[in-house]
Amino acid sequence: MCPPVRTVPTVINRSSRDPAYRQIADLFRAQIETGQLQPGDRLPYEGRIAQEYGVGRATARSALRVLREEGLVVTERGYGTYVVEPPPRVAVKVPRGSTIWSRMPTEAERVALGMELGATVPVLMYRTGQQQPKGPYAADRTDFTTA
Amino acid sequence: MCPPVRTVPTVINRSSRDPAYRQIADLFRAQIETGQLQPGDRLPYEGRIAQEYGVGRATARSALRVLREEGLVVTERGYGTYVVEPPPRVAVKVPRGSTIWSRMPTEAERVALGMELGATVPVLMYRTGQQQPKGPYAADRTDFTTA
DNA sequence: GGACATTTGTACGTATGTATC
DNA sequence: CGATACATACGTACAAATGTC
């Protein structure tokens, strides 16, 4: 008689101040950071997460939204959510005497830059003297280097 | 006989491909950009928006989320959502030969920087040579200037 | 300090549309 | 075409923070 081998289904603490969707996000974040979930690996689908942790689908969805906002995962409709492969970074040379800033992109900019709809990624901009601002550059694949 | 002067209550096009929550976000964004809504002005509360446009509160909420993600408004629990007062920008001098990048802050960084919980604001970082990275700097109030 | 109204935060269930495979 | 899975949307309920009296 073996004792039942039950993988303790890491369970949500409903009395915690930390909301369920954040607790679930934390679990997946940990798996991503430890490499248990590799770039390209899919996370369970929303309905499955809901089942697994005994929450509604909206709650599971909120958890995935947190990870998207942190840029850790991308969600594609009809396919699922998977861990991001960090794109190779490209260096952009910025002239001396430039001003550099960052902000969130508009919808149009996101499309123009081919940025994943799912993720939350800022853009970089710069301006030299009185010239027109240069940019936006997607910050998940761009570094600025000063001359 | 004058035609009845009715302020057409800008209504949501339910057959559009553009989802209702984005249409509502567009309306408020326009009001912010034209100055009809000034920094500090409060937007209607979620329940009111829902009523106004004949949508559910979750949909109204999604519209506000879009504006938060664009950094246009801040939402405070128990109070409401209001247009952001853009903080004065501070210039940070970055040495020559530095590498500059941007990303979304972690929760801890947000707190440390005193960033509004409601808004979505990236942070700026830089590194000179092999030194430790400097930052994060809140991107809504920081410009980097190259030497 | 307490009581109260206002307003957002979280969460459930359900339904339907639509993109991907 | 069917199965899978996300996107949008509705309604409801209660918890928690804020502001006011």
Short mmCIF file of C-alpha atoms (C1' of nucleotides) in Angstrom, two decimals:
data_model
loop_
_atom_site.label_atom_id
_atom_site.label_comp_id
_atom_site.label_asym_id
_atom_site.label_seq_id
_atom_site.Cartn_x
_atom_site.Cartn_y
_atom_site.Cartn_z
CA MET A 1 0.00 0.00 0.00
CA CYS A 2 1.74 3.01 -1.12
CA PRO A 3 0.60 6.24 0.35
CA PRO A 4 -1.13 8.08 -2.37
CA VAL A 5 1.47 10.08 -4.22
CA ARG A 6 -0.26 13.32 -4.63
CA THR A 7 1.53 16.22 -6.09
CA VAL A 8 0.31 18.88 -3.74
CA PRO A 9 -1.59 21.11 -6.09
CA THR A 10 -0.14 24.39 -4.99
CA VAL A 11 -3.24 25.99 -3.79
CA ILE A 12 -4.48 29.50 -3.54
CA ASN A 13 -4.76 31.08 -0.15
CA ARG A 14 -8.15 32.70 -0.27
CA SER A 15 -7.73 34.56 2.98
CA SER A 16 -4.51 36.23 1.90
CA ARG A 17 -4.46 39.93 1.15
CA ASP A 18 -2.80 38.96 -2.05
CA PRO A 19 -5.55 38.35 -4.58
CA ALA A 20 -5.88 34.96 -6.18
CA TYR A 21 -4.88 36.17 -9.61
CA ARG A 22 -1.61 37.55 -8.28
CA GLN A 23 -0.83 34.39 -6.40
CA ILE A 24 -1.32 32.42 -9.58
CA ALA A 25 0.82 34.86 -11.54
CA ASP A 26 3.53 34.47 -8.91
CA LEU A 27 3.53 30.71 -9.36
CA PHE A 28 4.05 30.93 -13.09
CA ARG A 29 6.61 33.71 -12.77
CA ALA A 30 8.64 31.53 -10.46
CA GLN A 31 8.51 28.70 -12.97
CA ILE A 32 9.69 31.01 -15.70
CA GLU A 33 12.51 32.47 -13.65
CA THR A 34 13.78 29.08 -12.56
CA GLY A 35 13.68 27.83 -16.11
CA GLN A 36 11.03 25.22 -15.43
CA LEU A 37 9.19 27.04 -18.17
CA GLN A 38 11.48 27.78 -21.06
CA PRO A 39 11.03 30.32 -23.83
CA GLY A 40 8.45 28.94 -26.21
CA ASP A 41 6.83 26.71 -23.60
CA ARG A 42 3.11 27.10 -23.37
CA LEU A 43 1.34 27.83 -20.15
CA PRO A 44 -1.92 25.98 -19.46
CA TYR A 45 -4.91 27.52 -21.17
CA GLU A 46 -7.17 29.78 -19.22
CA GLY A 47 -9.84 27.18 -18.62
CA ARG A 48 -7.29 24.71 -17.36
CA ILE A 49 -5.73 27.20 -14.94
CA ALA A 50 -9.20 27.99 -13.70
CA GLN A 51 -9.89 24.30 -13.08
CA GLU A 52 -6.48 23.62 -11.62
CA TYR A 53 -6.63 26.34 -9.02
CA GLY A 54 -10.36 26.39 -8.49
CA VAL A 55 -10.95 29.90 -9.76
CA GLY A 56 -13.08 31.42 -12.47
CA ARG A 57 -11.73 31.86 -15.94
CA ALA A 58 -11.69 35.61 -15.52
CA THR A 59 -9.35 35.20 -12.57
CA ALA A 60 -7.05 32.89 -14.50
CA ARG A 61 -7.12 35.45 -17.27
CA SER A 62 -6.12 38.23 -14.89
CA ALA A 63 -3.13 36.19 -13.80
CA LEU A 64 -1.96 35.86 -17.38
CA ARG A 65 -2.50 39.57 -17.91
CA VAL A 66 -0.06 40.31 -15.09
CA LEU A 67 2.61 38.21 -16.79
CA ARG A 68 1.91 39.85 -20.13
CA GLU A 69 2.32 43.25 -18.56
CA GLU A 70 5.67 42.18 -17.22
CA GLY A 71 6.64 41.13 -20.70
CA LEU A 72 7.26 37.54 -19.62
CA VAL A 73 4.69 35.87 -21.84
CA VAL A 74 2.76 36.48 -25.01
CA THR A 75 -0.79 35.42 -25.62
CA GLU A 76 -2.10 34.55 -29.04
CA ARG A 77 -5.75 34.13 -29.67
CA GLY A 78 -6.77 30.67 -30.66
CA TYR A 79 -3.39 29.32 -29.64
CA GLY A 80 -2.49 30.08 -26.08
CA THR A 81 0.07 31.76 -23.88
CA TYR A 82 3.76 30.99 -24.04
CA VAL A 83 7.00 32.19 -22.53
CA VAL A 84 8.70 34.91 -24.50
CA GLU A 85 11.90 34.33 -26.34
CA PRO A 86 13.75 37.55 -25.59
CA PRO A 87 14.56 39.02 -29.01
CA PRO A 88 18.19 39.82 -29.79
CA ARG A 89 19.04 43.36 -28.83
CA VAL A 90 20.12 45.87 -31.39
CA ALA A 91 22.25 48.88 -30.50
CA VAL A 92 21.24 52.28 -31.81
CA LYS A 93 23.88 54.99 -31.71
CA VAL A 94 22.67 58.24 -30.26
CA PRO A 95 24.61 61.43 -31.03
CA ARG A 96 26.13 63.53 -28.29
CA GLY A 97 23.91 66.20 -26.90
CA SER A 98 20.76 64.19 -27.43
CA THR A 99 17.81 63.88 -25.13
CA ILE A 100 16.43 60.41 -24.57
CA TRP A 101 13.11 59.40 -23.14
CA SER A 102 10.76 56.46 -22.93
CA ARG A 103 7.03 55.96 -22.83
CA MET A 104 4.35 53.45 -23.69
CA PRO A 105 3.55 53.14 -27.38
CA THR A 106 0.26 54.03 -28.94
CA GLU A 107 -1.73 51.29 -30.60
CA ALA A 108 -0.58 52.45 -34.02
CA GLU A 109 3.07 52.40 -32.99
CA ARG A 110 2.73 48.91 -31.62
CA VAL A 111 1.41 47.70 -34.93
CA ALA A 112 4.04 49.59 -36.88
CA LEU A 113 6.83 48.09 -34.79
CA GLY A 114 5.43 44.61 -35.11
CA MET A 115 5.17 44.35 -31.36
CA GLU A 116 3.24 41.46 -29.94
CA LEU A 117 -0.19 42.60 -29.01
CA GLY A 118 -0.06 40.65 -25.81
CA ALA A 119 2.98 42.14 -24.16
CA THR A 120 3.55 45.46 -22.48
CA VAL A 121 6.73 46.93 -23.89
CA PRO A 122 7.82 50.57 -23.77
CA VAL A 123 9.46 52.45 -26.59
CA LEU A 124 12.61 54.57 -26.64
CA MET A 125 12.86 57.95 -28.33
CA TYR A 126 15.57 60.50 -28.77
CA ARG A 127 16.03 63.97 -30.15
CA THR A 128 19.19 65.79 -31.12
CA GLY A 129 19.08 69.55 -30.87
CA GLN A 130 16.07 70.93 -32.65
CA GLN A 131 15.67 68.03 -35.04
CA GLN A 132 12.62 65.86 -35.19
CA PRO A 133 12.49 63.17 -32.55
CA LYS A 134 13.80 59.81 -33.70
CA GLY A 135 11.88 56.73 -32.79
CA PRO A 136 9.98 54.94 -31.50
CA TYR A 137 12.24 51.95 -30.93
CA ALA A 138 10.83 48.87 -29.21
CA ALA A 139 12.57 48.70 -25.86
CA ASP A 140 12.58 44.92 -25.69
CA ARG A 141 15.06 44.73 -28.53
CA THR A 142 16.85 48.07 -28.54
CA ASP A 143 19.66 49.62 -26.56
CA PHE A 144 20.79 53.16 -27.08
CA THR A 145 24.53 53.71 -26.99
CA THR A 146 25.96 57.17 -26.49
CA ALA A 147 28.68 58.23 -28.86
CA MET B 1 -39.72 74.32 -36.22
CA CYS B 2 -36.26 73.71 -35.18
CA PRO B 3 -35.07 70.17 -35.30
CA PRO B 4 -34.68 68.97 -31.79
CA VAL B 5 -31.24 69.88 -30.61
CA ARG B 6 -30.13 66.67 -29.11
CA THR B 7 -26.61 66.18 -28.10
CA VAL B 8 -26.08 62.92 -29.83
CA PRO B 9 -24.95 60.73 -26.99
CA THR B 10 -21.95 59.37 -28.77
CA VAL B 11 -22.93 55.80 -28.96
CA ILE B 12 -21.08 52.60 -29.28
CA ASN B 13 -21.18 50.81 -32.57
CA ARG B 14 -21.82 47.25 -31.59
CA SER B 15 -21.29 45.87 -35.05
CA SER B 16 -17.87 47.42 -35.41
CA ARG B 17 -14.80 45.23 -35.30
CA ASP B 18 -13.50 47.67 -32.76
CA PRO B 19 -14.62 46.40 -29.38
CA ALA B 20 -16.85 48.58 -27.26
CA TYR B 21 -14.23 49.13 -24.59
CA ARG B 22 -11.80 50.52 -27.13
CA GLN B 23 -14.40 52.80 -28.61
CA ILE B 24 -15.10 54.18 -25.17
CA ALA B 25 -11.40 54.59 -24.48
CA ASP B 26 -11.08 56.48 -27.76
CA LEU B 27 -13.77 58.92 -26.71
CA PHE B 28 -12.07 59.76 -23.45
CA ARG B 29 -8.65 59.91 -25.05
CA ALA B 30 -9.95 62.47 -27.51
CA GLN B 31 -11.33 64.56 -24.67
CA ILE B 32 -7.99 64.43 -22.91
CA GLU B 33 -6.02 65.32 -26.00
CA THR B 34 -8.24 68.26 -26.86
CA GLY B 35 -8.07 69.53 -23.31
CA GLN B 36 -11.76 69.04 -22.63
CA LEU B 37 -10.49 66.94 -19.80
CA GLN B 38 -7.70 68.69 -17.97
CA PRO B 39 -5.09 67.19 -15.67
CA GLY B 40 -6.75 66.47 -12.38
CA ASP B 41 -10.23 66.21 -13.89
CA ARG B 42 -12.05 63.09 -12.94
CA LEU B 43 -13.56 60.76 -15.47
CA PRO B 44 -17.00 59.35 -14.72
CA TYR B 45 -16.94 56.38 -12.42
CA GLU B 46 -17.13 52.93 -13.86
CA GLY B 47 -20.78 52.42 -13.09
CA ARG B 48 -21.66 55.72 -14.71
CA ILE B 49 -19.73 54.98 -17.87
CA ALA B 50 -21.48 51.64 -18.03
CA GLN B 51 -24.87 53.35 -17.76
CA GLU B 52 -23.96 56.13 -20.13
CA TYR B 53 -22.86 53.88 -22.94
CA GLY B 54 -25.09 50.95 -22.23
CA VAL B 55 -22.35 48.49 -21.40
CA GLY B 56 -21.46 46.36 -18.43
CA ARG B 57 -19.19 47.65 -15.73
CA ALA B 58 -16.45 45.23 -16.79
CA THR B 59 -16.47 46.82 -20.21
CA ALA B 60 -16.27 50.33 -18.80
CA ARG B 61 -13.45 49.10 -16.64
CA SER B 62 -11.60 47.73 -19.64
CA ALA B 63 -11.83 51.12 -21.32
CA LEU B 64 -10.22 52.77 -18.32
CA ARG B 65 -7.54 50.12 -18.27
CA VAL B 66 -6.58 51.06 -21.81
CA LEU B 67 -6.11 54.68 -20.77
CA ARG B 68 -4.12 53.66 -17.72
CA GLU B 69 -1.84 51.57 -19.87
CA GLU B 70 -1.24 54.60 -22.03
CA GLY B 71 -0.32 56.55 -18.96
CA LEU B 72 -3.06 59.11 -19.55
CA VAL B 73 -5.02 58.55 -16.35
CA VAL B 74 -4.56 57.21 -12.88
CA THR B 75 -7.13 55.23 -10.96
CA GLU B 76 -7.41 55.26 -7.20
CA ARG B 77 -9.54 52.81 -5.33
CA GLY B 78 -12.38 54.43 -3.46
CA TYR B 79 -11.87 57.66 -5.33
CA GLY B 80 -11.98 57.29 -9.07
CA THR B 81 -10.03 57.90 -12.24
CA TYR B 82 -8.52 61.24 -13.17
CA VAL B 83 -6.34 62.73 -15.85
CA VAL B 84 -2.65 62.67 -15.06
CA GLU B 85 -0.77 65.82 -14.29
CA PRO B 86 2.44 65.25 -16.22
CA PRO B 87 5.19 65.67 -13.63
CA PRO B 88 8.02 68.08 -14.38
CA ARG B 89 10.80 66.37 -16.22
CA VAL B 90 14.24 66.08 -14.77
CA ALA B 91 17.32 65.66 -16.91
CA VAL B 92 19.84 62.99 -15.97
CA LYS B 93 23.25 63.26 -17.56
CA VAL B 94 24.53 60.03 -19.01
CA PRO B 95 28.25 59.63 -19.61
CA ARG B 96 29.65 58.98 -23.04
CA GLY B 97 29.96 55.37 -24.00
CA SER B 98 26.93 54.36 -21.96
CA THR B 99 24.27 51.88 -22.91
CA ILE B 100 20.68 52.90 -22.25
CA TRP B 101 17.61 50.74 -22.11
CA SER B 102 14.06 50.77 -20.89
CA ARG B 103 11.63 48.25 -19.48
CA MET B 104 8.62 47.96 -17.24
CA PRO B 105 9.35 48.24 -13.54
CA THR B 106 8.87 45.47 -11.06
CA GLU B 107 6.33 45.94 -8.33
CA ALA B 108 9.08 46.76 -5.83
CA GLU B 109 10.60 49.37 -8.12
CA ARG B 110 7.27 51.03 -8.60
CA VAL B 111 6.86 51.40 -4.89
CA ALA B 112 10.43 52.59 -4.42
CA LEU B 113 10.00 55.24 -7.09
CA GLY B 114 6.71 56.42 -5.65
CA MET B 115 4.98 55.67 -8.95
CA GLU B 116 1.22 55.75 -9.04
CA LEU B 117 -0.12 52.27 -8.81
CA GLY B 118 -2.72 52.98 -11.43
CA ALA B 119 -0.56 54.07 -14.31
CA THR B 120 1.69 52.15 -16.65
CA VAL B 121 5.04 53.89 -16.78
CA PRO B 122 8.32 52.42 -17.92
CA VAL B 123 11.69 52.99 -16.33
CA LEU B 124 14.99 54.05 -17.85
CA MET B 125 18.32 52.44 -17.03
CA TYR B 126 21.88 52.93 -18.12
CA ARG B 127 25.27 51.39 -17.67
CA THR B 128 28.70 52.81 -18.32
CA GLY B 129 31.37 50.31 -19.18
CA GLN B 130 31.45 47.46 -16.72
CA GLN B 131 29.96 49.44 -13.86
CA GLN B 132 26.73 48.51 -12.18
CA PRO B 133 23.63 49.64 -14.04
CA LYS B 134 22.22 52.96 -12.87
CA GLY B 135 18.54 53.29 -12.40
CA PRO B 136 15.69 52.73 -12.53
CA TYR B 137 14.43 56.21 -13.33
CA ALA B 138 10.71 56.75 -13.81
CA ALA B 139 10.26 57.55 -17.47
CA ASP B 140 7.34 59.89 -16.94
CA ARG B 141 9.61 62.41 -15.25
CA THR B 142 13.07 61.68 -16.51
CA ASP B 143 15.02 62.49 -19.66
CA PHE B 144 18.50 61.21 -20.25
CA THR B 145 20.89 63.66 -21.86
CA THR B 146 24.08 62.51 -23.47
CA ALA B 147 27.20 64.37 -22.53
"C1'" DG C 1 -13.37 57.99 16.39
"C1'" DG C 2 -17.50 56.04 14.13
"C1'" DA C 3 -21.08 55.82 10.56
"C1'" DC C 4 -22.02 56.26 5.97
"C1'" DA C 5 -21.99 56.92 0.88
"C1'" DT C 6 -19.08 56.50 -3.02
"C1'" DT C 7 -16.08 54.07 -5.94
"C1'" DT C 8 -12.82 50.78 -7.27
"C1'" DG C 9 -10.90 45.76 -6.64
"C1'" DT C 10 -11.70 41.05 -6.98
"C1'" DA C 11 -14.38 37.16 -8.20
"C1'" DC C 12 -17.94 34.18 -9.76
"C1'" DG C 13 -20.82 32.30 -13.70
"C1'" DT C 14 -22.30 32.45 -18.38
"C1'" DA C 15 -22.62 33.42 -23.28
"C1'" DT C 16 -21.07 34.37 -27.84
"C1'" DG C 17 -17.64 35.70 -31.33
"C1'" DT C 18 -13.41 34.62 -33.79
"C1'" DA C 19 -8.68 33.16 -34.70
"C1'" DT C 20 -5.72 29.14 -34.96
"C1'" DC C 21 -4.75 24.48 -35.67
"C1'" DC D 1 -15.15 21.37 -41.10
"C1'" DG D 2 -14.41 20.54 -36.09
"C1'" DA D 3 -11.79 21.24 -31.86
"C1'" DT D 4 -9.23 24.30 -29.19
"C1'" DA D 5 -8.50 28.60 -26.99
"C1'" DC D 6 -8.56 33.41 -26.48
"C1'" DA D 7 -11.49 38.08 -26.80
"C1'" DT D 8 -15.32 40.43 -25.56
"C1'" DA D 9 -19.32 41.11 -22.87
"C1'" DC D 10 -23.17 40.67 -19.66
"C1'" DG D 11 -24.82 40.32 -14.79
"C1'" DT D 12 -24.07 39.80 -9.91
"C1'" DA D 13 -21.90 39.95 -5.39
"C1'" DC D 14 -19.00 41.27 -1.81
"C1'" DA D 15 -14.52 43.33 -0.05
"C1'" DA D 16 -11.74 47.30 0.65
"C1'" DA D 17 -10.21 52.10 0.27
"C1'" DT D 18 -11.52 56.92 0.33
"C1'" DG D 19 -13.89 60.98 1.66
"C1'" DT D 20 -17.42 63.24 4.37
"C1'" DC D 21 -20.20 64.14 8.17
#
